[in-house]
GROMACS .gro file of C-alpha atoms in nm:
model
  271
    1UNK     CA    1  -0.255  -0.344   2.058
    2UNK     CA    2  -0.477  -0.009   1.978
    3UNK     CA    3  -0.445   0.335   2.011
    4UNK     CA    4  -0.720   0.614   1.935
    5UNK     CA    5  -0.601   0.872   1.677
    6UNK     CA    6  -0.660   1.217   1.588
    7UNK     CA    7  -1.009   1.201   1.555
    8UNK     CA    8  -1.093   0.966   1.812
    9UNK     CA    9  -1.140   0.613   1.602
   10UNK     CA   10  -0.940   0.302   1.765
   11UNK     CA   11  -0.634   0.203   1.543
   12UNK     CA   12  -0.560  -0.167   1.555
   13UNK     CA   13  -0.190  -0.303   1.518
   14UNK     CA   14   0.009  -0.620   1.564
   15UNK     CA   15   0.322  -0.609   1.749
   16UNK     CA   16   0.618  -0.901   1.682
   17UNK     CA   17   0.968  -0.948   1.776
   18UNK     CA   18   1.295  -0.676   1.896
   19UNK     CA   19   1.528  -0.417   1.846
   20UNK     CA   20   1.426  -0.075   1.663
   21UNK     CA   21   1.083   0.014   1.582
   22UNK     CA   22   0.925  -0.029   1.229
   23UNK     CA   23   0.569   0.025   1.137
   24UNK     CA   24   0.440  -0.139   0.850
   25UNK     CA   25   0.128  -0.021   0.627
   26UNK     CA   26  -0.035  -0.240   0.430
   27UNK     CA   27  -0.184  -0.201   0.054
   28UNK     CA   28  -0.590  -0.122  -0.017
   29UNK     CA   29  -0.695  -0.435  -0.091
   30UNK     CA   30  -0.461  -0.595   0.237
   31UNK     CA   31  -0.498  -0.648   0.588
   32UNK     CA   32  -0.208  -0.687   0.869
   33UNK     CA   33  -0.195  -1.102   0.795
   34UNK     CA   34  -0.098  -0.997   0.451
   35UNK     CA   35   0.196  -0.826   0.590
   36UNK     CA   36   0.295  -1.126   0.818
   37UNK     CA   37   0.530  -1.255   0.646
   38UNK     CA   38   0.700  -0.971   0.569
   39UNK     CA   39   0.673  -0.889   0.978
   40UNK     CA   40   0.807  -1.247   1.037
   41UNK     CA   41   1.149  -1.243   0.807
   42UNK     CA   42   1.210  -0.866   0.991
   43UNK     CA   43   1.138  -0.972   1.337
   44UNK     CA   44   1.444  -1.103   1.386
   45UNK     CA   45   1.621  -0.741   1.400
   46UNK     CA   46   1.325  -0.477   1.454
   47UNK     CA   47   1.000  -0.484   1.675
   48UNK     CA   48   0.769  -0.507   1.403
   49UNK     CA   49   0.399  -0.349   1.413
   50UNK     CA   50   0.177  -0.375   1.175
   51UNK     CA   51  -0.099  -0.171   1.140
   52UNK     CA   52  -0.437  -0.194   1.058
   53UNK     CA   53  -0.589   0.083   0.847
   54UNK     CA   54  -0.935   0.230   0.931
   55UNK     CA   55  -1.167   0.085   0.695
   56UNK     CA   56  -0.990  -0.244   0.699
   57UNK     CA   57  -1.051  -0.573   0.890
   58UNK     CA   58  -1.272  -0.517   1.209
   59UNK     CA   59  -1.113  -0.154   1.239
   60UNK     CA   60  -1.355   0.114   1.281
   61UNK     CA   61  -1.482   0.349   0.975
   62UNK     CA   62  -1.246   0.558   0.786
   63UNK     CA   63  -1.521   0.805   0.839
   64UNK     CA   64  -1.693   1.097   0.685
   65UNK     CA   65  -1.481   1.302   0.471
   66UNK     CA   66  -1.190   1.070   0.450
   67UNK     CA   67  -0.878   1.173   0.356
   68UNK     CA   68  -0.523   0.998   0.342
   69UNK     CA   69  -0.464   1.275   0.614
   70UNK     CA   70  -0.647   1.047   0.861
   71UNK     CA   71  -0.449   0.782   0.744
   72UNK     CA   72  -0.146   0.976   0.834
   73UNK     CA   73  -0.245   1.097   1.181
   74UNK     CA   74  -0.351   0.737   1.249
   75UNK     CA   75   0.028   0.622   1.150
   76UNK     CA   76   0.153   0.925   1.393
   77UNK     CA   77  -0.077   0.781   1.636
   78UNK     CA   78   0.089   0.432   1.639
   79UNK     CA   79   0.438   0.590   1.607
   80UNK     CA   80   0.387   0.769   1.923
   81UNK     CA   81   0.285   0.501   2.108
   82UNK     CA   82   0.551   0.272   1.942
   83UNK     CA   83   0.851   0.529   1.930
   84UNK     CA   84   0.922   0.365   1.618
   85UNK     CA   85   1.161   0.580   1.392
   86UNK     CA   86   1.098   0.367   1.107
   87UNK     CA   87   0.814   0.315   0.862
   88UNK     CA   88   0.719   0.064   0.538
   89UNK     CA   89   0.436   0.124   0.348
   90UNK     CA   90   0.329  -0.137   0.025
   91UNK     CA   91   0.145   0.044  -0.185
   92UNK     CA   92  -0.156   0.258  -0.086
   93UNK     CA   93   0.028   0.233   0.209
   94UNK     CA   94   0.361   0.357   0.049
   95UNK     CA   95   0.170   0.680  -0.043
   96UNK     CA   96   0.074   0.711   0.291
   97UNK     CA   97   0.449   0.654   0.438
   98UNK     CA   98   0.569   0.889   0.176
   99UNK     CA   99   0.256   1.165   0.255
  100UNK     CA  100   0.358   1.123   0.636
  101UNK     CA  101   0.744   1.170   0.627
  102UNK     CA  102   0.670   1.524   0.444
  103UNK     CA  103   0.606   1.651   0.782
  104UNK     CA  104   0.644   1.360   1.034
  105UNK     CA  105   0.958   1.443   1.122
  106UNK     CA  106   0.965   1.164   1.368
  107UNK     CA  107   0.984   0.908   1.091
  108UNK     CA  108   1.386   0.911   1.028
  109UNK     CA  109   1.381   0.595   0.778
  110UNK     CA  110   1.114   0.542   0.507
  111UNK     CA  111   1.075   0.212   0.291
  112UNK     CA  112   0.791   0.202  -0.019
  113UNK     CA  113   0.714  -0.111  -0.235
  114UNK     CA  114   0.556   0.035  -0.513
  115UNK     CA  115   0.334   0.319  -0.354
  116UNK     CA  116   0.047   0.454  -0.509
  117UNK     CA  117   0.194   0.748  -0.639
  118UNK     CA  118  -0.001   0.870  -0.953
  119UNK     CA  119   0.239   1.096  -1.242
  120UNK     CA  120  -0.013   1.221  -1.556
  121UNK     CA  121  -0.240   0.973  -1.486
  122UNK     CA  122  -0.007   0.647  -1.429
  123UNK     CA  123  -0.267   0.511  -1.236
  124UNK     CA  124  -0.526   0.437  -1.461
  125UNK     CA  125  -0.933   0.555  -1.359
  126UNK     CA  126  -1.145   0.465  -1.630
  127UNK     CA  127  -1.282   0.137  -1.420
  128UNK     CA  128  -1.400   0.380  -1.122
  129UNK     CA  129  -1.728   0.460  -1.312
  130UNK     CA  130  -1.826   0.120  -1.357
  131UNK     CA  131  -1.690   0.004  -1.032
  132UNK     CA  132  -1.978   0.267  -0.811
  133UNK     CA  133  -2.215   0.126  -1.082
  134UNK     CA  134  -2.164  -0.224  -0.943
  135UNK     CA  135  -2.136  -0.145  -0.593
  136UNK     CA  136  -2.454   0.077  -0.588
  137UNK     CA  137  -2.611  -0.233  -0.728
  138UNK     CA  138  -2.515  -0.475  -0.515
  139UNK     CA  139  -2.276  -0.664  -0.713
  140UNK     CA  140  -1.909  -0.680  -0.560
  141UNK     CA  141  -1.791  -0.931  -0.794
  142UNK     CA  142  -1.862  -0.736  -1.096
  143UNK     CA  143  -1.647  -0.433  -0.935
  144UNK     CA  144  -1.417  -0.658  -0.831
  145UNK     CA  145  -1.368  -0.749  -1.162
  146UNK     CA  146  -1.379  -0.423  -1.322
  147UNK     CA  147  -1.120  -0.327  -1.091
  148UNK     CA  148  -0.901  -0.627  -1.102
  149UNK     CA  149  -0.872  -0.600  -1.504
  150UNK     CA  150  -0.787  -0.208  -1.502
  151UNK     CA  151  -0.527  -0.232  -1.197
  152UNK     CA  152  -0.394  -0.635  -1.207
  153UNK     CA  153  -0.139  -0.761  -1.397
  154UNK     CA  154  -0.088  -0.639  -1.795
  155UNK     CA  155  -0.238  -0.975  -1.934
  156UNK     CA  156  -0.542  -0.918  -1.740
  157UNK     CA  157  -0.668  -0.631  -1.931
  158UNK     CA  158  -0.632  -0.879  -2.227
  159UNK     CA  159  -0.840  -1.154  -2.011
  160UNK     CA  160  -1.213  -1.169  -2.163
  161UNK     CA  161  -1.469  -1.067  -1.854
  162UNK     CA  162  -1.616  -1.422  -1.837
  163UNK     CA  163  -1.291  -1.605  -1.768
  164UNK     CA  164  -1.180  -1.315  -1.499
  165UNK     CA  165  -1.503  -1.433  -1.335
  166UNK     CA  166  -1.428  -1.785  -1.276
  167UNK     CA  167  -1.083  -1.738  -1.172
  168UNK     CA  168  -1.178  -1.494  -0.919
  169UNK     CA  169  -1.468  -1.699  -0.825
  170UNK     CA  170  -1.231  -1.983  -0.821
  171UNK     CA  171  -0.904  -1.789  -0.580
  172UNK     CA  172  -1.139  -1.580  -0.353
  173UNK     CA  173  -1.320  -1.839  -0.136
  174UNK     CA  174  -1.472  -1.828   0.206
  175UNK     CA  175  -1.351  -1.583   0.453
  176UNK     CA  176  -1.075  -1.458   0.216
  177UNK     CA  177  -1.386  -1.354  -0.052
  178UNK     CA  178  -1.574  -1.207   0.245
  179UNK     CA  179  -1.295  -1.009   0.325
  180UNK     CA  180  -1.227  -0.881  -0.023
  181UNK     CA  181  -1.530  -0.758  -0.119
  182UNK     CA  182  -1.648  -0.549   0.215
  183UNK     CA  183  -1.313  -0.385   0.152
  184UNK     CA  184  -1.427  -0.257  -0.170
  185UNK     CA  185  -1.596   0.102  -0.041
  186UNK     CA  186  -1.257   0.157   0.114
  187UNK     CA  187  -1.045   0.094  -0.185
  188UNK     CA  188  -1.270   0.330  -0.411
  189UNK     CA  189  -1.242   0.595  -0.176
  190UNK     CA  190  -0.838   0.520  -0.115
  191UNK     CA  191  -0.800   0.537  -0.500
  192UNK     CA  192  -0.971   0.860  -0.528
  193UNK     CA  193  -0.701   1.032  -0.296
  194UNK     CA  194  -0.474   0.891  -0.543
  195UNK     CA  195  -0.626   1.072  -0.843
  196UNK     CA  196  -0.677   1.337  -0.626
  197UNK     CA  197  -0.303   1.397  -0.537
  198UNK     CA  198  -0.190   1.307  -0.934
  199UNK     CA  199   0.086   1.540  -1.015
  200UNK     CA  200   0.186   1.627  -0.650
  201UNK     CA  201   0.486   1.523  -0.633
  202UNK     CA  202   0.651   1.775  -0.572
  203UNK     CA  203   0.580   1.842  -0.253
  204UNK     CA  204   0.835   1.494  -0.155
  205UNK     CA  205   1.092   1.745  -0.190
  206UNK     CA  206   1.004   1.826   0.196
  207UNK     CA  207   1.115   1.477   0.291
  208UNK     CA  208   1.416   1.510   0.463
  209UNK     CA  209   1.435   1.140   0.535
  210UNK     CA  210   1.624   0.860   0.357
  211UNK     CA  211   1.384   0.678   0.145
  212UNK     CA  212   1.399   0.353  -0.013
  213UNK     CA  213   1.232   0.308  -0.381
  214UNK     CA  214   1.203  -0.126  -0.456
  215UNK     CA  215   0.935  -0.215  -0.706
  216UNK     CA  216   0.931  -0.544  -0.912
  217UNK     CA  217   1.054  -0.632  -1.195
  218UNK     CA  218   0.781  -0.846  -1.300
  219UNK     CA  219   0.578  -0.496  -1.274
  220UNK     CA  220   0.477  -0.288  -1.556
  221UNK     CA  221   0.674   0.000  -1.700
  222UNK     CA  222   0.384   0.277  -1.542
  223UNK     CA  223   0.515   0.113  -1.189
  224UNK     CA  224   0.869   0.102  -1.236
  225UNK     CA  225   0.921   0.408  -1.429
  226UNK     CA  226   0.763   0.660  -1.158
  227UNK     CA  227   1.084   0.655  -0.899
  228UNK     CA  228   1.303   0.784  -1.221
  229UNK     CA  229   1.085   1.058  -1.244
  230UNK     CA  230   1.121   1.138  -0.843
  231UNK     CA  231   1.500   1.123  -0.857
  232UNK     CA  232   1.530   1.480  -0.833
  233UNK     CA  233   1.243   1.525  -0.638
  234UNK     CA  234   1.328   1.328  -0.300
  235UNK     CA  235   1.665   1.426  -0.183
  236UNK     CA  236   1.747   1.091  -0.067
  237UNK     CA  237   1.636   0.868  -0.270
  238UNK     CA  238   1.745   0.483  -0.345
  239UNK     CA  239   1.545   0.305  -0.612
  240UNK     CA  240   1.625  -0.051  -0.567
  241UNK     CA  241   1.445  -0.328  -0.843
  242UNK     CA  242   1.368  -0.655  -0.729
  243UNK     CA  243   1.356  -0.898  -1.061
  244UNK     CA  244   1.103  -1.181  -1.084
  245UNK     CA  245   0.869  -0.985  -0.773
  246UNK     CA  246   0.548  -0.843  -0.884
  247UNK     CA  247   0.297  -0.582  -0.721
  248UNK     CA  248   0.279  -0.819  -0.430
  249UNK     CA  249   0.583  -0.915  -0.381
  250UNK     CA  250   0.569  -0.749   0.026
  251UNK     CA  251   0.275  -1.043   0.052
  252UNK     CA  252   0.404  -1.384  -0.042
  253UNK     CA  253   0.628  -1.594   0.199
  254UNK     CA  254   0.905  -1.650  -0.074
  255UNK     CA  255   0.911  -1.278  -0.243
  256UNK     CA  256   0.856  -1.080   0.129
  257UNK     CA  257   1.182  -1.276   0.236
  258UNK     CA  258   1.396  -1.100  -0.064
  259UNK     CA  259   1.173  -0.758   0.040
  260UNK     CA  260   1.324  -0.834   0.370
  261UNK     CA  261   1.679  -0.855   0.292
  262UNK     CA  262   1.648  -0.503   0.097
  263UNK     CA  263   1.448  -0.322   0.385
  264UNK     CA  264   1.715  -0.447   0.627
  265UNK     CA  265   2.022  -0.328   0.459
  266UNK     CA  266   1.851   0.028   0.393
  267UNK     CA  267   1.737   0.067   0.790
  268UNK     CA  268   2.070  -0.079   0.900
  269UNK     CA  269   2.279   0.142   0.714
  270UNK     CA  270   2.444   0.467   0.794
  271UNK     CA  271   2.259   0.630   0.520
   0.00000   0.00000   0.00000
């Protein structure tokens, strides 16, 4: 399915199974297949669509001056068209589900896995200077790298630079590397909104939805400890933990089942 947005660019998303409407949003580094399993285990109570960000897999640009703005008017876009009430964003895409219910008021139900939602600096930015360094020479991998030992898991920033190399070179073959590395532009400029809005969390306290907080356990402390801080911040707030997940939990067939379960209870309920 597509649907033009604000400012005119074509918006991609997937469309699966019946009953109430829920978008989905995936991460910076993700596509809509990353989300399908996720979209599969909910199908069997909510028409699922998935959306495709600008930037991200055949979509158009995300365009001069981008902002996660666009991103929101390009989830309003699909909610129109959808009448979807309901809304799941994985991280980059959390921040945008959380940045859209502020004044979205359409969106009566929002779920987050671990959104990209930056408190004194939680998400770290020392790799970005490196990372346009690479780029601007031509060398994905390298900011690939640079990027993967700053933001991965907490033994990777222990993982000497040479070994990070082969196991990247070794996981991200063929189409899937392809894929990766054209979406790096779009994941510098996505993590720039996020330094950009650091601190601004305040203004979730115009989100008159009920929103749903799961991270992993399996996540470090800067991941799980920023819902506590939003407790008082989002008036209707459920943090919900998720032990033995990680940051991707939302993307792998066994852990996006479990995601499932927790999404379905919180959109189900009276709450």
């Amino acid at each position: 399915m597509t649907v033009a947005s604000a400012d005119g660019l074509t918006i991609n998303y997937r469309s699966i199974g019946s009953g109430p409407g829920l978008i989905l949003i995936p991460g910076a580094l993700a596509v809509a297949d990353d989300l399908a399993p996720l979209a599969g285990a909910l199908s069997r109570d909510f028409t699922v669509h998935t959306i495709e960000r600008r930037g991200h897999d055949g979509n158009g640009p995300q365009g001069d001056g981008y902002c996660i703005a666009r991103e929101c008017e390009d989830l309003a876009a699909v909610q129109r068209e959808t009448r979807a009430s309901s809304v799941f964003g994985h991280s980059y895409g959390g921040l945008i589900a959380l940045e859209a219910a502020r004044t979205n008021k359409a969106l009566t139900k929002v779920a987050v896995y671990e959104p990209g939602v930056s408190i004194n600096g939680s998400v770290p930015r020392h790799w970005v200077a490196q990372y346009e360094a690479s780029l601007a020479a031509g060398k994905p991998m390298d900011a690939f790298i640079a990027f993967a030992l700053a933001l991965g898991p907490k033994r990777a920033e222990k993982t000497p630079y040479w070994i990070m190399r082969l196991v990247l070179a070794f996981l991200l073959r063929g189409d899937e590397r392809e894929r990766t590395l054209a979406l790096l532009p779009a994941v510098l400029r996505e993590h720039l909104e996020i330094f950009r809005l650091d601190n601004s969390f305040e203004s979730y306290r115009e989100i008159s939805a009920p929103v749903l907080w799961i991270y992993g356990g399996e996540s470090p402390a800067s991941i799980t400890e920023v819902p506590e801080r939003l407790r008082d911040v989002i008036p209707r707030l459920t943090v919900t933990g998720l032990g033995g997940l990680n940051h991707f939990g939302p993307e792998k067939k066994r852990s996006a089942t479990e995601v499932a379960v927790a999404i379905r209870e919180f959109l189900l309920s009276d709450g």
